[in-house]
Coordinates of C-alpha atoms in Angstrom, one line a residue:
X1 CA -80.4 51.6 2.8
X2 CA -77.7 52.0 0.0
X3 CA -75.0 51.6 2.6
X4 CA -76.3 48.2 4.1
X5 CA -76.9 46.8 0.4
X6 CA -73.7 47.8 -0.2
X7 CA -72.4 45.8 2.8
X8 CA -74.2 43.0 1.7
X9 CA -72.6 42.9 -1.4
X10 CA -69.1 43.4 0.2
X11 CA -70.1 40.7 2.6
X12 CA -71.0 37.9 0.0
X13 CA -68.0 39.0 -2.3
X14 CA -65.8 38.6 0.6
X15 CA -67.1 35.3 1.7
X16 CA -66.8 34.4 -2.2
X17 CA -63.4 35.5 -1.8
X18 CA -62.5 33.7 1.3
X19 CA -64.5 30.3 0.2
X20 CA -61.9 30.5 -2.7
X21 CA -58.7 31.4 -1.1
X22 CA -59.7 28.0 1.6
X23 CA -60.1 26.3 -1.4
X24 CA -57.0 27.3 -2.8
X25 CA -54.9 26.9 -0.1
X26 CA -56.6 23.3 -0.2
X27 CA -55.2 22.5 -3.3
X28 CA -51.9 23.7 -2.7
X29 CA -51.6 21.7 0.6
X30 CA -52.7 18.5 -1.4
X31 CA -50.1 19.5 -4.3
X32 CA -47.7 19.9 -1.6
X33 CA -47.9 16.6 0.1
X34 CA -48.2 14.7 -3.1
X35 CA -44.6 16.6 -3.7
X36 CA -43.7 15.6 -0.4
X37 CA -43.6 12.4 -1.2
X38 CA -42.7 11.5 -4.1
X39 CA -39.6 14.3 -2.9
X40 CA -36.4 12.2 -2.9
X41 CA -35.6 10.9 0.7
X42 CA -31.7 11.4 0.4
X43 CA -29.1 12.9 -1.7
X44 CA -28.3 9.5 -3.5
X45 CA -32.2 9.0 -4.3
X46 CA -32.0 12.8 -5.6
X47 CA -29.2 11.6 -7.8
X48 CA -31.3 8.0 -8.8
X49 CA -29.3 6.0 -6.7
X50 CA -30.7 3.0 -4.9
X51 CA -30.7 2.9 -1.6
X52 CA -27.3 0.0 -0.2
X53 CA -25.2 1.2 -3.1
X54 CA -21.7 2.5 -3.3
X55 CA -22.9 5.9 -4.2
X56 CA -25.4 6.0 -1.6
X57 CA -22.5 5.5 1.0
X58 CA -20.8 8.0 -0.4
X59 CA -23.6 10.9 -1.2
X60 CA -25.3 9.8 2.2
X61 CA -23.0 9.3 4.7
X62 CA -19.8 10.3 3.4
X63 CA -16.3 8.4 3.1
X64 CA -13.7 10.9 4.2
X65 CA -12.5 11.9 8.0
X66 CA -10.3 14.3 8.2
X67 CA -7.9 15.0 11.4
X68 CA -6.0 17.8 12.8
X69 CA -2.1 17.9 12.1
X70 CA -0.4 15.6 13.9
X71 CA -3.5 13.8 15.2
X72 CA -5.0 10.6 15.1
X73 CA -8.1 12.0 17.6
X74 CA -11.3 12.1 16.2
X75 CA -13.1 15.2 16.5
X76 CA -16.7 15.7 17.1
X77 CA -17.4 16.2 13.3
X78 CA -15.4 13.5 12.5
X79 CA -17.2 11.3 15.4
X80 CA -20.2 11.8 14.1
X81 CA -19.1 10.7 10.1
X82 CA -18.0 7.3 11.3
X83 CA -21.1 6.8 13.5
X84 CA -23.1 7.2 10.4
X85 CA -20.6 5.3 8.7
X86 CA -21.2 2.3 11.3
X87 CA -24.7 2.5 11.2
X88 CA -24.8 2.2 7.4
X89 CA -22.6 -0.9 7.1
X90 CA -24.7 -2.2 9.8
X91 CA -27.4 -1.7 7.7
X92 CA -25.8 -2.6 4.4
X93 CA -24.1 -6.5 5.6
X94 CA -23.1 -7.5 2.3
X95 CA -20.1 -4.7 2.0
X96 CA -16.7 -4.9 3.2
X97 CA -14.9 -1.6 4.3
X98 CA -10.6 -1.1 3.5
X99 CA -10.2 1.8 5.8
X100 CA -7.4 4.0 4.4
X101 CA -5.3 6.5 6.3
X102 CA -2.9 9.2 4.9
X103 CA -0.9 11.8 6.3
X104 CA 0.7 15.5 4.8
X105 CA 4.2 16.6 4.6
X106 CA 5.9 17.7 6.2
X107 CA 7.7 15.4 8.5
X108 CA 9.5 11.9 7.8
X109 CA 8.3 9.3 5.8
X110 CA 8.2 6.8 8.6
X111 CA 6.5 8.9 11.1
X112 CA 4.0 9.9 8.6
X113 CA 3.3 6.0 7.9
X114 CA 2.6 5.0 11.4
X115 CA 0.4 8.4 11.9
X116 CA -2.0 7.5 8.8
X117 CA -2.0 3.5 10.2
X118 CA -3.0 5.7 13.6
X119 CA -5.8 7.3 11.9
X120 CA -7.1 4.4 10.1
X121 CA -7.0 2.3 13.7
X122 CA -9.0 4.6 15.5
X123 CA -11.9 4.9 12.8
X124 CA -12.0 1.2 12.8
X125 CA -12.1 1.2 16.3
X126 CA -15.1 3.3 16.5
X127 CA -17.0 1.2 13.9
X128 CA -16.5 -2.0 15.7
X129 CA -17.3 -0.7 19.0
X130 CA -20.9 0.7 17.3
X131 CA -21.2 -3.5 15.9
X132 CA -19.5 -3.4 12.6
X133 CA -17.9 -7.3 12.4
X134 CA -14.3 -6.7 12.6
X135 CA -14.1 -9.7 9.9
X136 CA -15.3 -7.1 7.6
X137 CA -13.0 -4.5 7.6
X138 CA -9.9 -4.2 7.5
X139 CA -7.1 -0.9 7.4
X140 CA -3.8 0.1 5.5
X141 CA -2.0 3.3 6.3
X142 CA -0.3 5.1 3.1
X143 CA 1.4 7.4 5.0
X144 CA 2.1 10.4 2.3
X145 CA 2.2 7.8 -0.7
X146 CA -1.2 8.6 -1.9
X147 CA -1.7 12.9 -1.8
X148 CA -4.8 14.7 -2.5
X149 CA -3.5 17.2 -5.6
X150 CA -6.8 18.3 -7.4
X151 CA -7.7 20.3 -4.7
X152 CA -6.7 24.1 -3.7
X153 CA -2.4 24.3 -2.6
X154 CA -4.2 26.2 0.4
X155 CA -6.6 23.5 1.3
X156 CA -4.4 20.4 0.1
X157 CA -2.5 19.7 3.4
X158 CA -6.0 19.7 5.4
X159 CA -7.1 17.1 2.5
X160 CA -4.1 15.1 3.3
X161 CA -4.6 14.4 6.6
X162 CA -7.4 11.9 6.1
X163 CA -8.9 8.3 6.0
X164 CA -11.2 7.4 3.6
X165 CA -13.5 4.4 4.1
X166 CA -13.7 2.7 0.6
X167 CA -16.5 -0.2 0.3
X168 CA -15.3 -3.4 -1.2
X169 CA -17.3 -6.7 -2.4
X170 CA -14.3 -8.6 -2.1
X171 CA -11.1 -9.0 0.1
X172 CA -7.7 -7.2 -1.1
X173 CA -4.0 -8.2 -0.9
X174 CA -4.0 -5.3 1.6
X175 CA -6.4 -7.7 4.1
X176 CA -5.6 -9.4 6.5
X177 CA -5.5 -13.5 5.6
X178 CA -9.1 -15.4 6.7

């Protein structure tokens, strides 16, 4: 008799015990999706930047391809950056884009001009194949004129060998006349 009162007991704490633990686990599902969403959605909403901005171009998709020495080819990684890239300024009609290529030493100035207006050609090719008006962007090559320098000696060539989309409201002297 003591052993099934005893079970009893065991069996009413336990469903005591699991009654709270489901209602536990309740609350911390609700806590979790009111998290959830108010959560930022991006990196530039993390940061308490609005969504179409500068920095939100620059947190969310990112500004900078980089190329192998020597090329002008656009890797898969890099493929991937301008798609996003095209799809934001899609998106985002109001901003222009000055797509700016750069090169590393070693090798001559000249060659090193052309290979940076190489680099800035084929990411503006990509983003007008994937819609982006071509009235809206334009590209400049600066060749070895413009070097990365806060950055690691080690890493520094890899830096140079770049194009960086910058987002403009206006035209340039660097664009093309309209």
């Amino acid at each position: 008799m003591q052993a099934v009162r005893k079970v009893r007991e065991f069996s009413q704490a336990g469903a005591g015990l699991v009654a709270a633990l489901v209602l536990l686990a309740g609350c911390l599902s609700g806590c979790q999706a009111i998290g959830e969403a108010e959560r930022p959605q991006s990196p530039s909403q993390a940061a308490g930047f609005a969504p179409g901005t500068e920095e939100a171009f620059m947190l969310d998709v990112g500004r900078r391809i980089y190329f192998a020495e020597g090329s002008a080819e656009l890797d898969a990684e890099s493929r991937q950056i301008v798609l996003r890239q095209a799809q934001w300024l899609n998106t985002n009609t109001r901003w222009l884009a000055k797509i700016q290529g750069h090169a590393q030493e070693p090798g001559g100035e000249a060659a090193n001009k052309r290979l940076s207006e190489r680099r800035a050609q084929a990411v503006y090719d990509l983003l007008v194949a994937q819609g982006v008006d071509p009235r809206r962007i334009w590209t400049k090559g600066y060749g070895i004129e413009r070097p990365e320098t806060d950055c690691d000696p080690a890493d520094c060539p890899r830096m140079n060998r770049r194009v960086v989309v910058n987002l403009r409201e206006e035209y340039d002297d660097t664009a093309p006349q309209r």
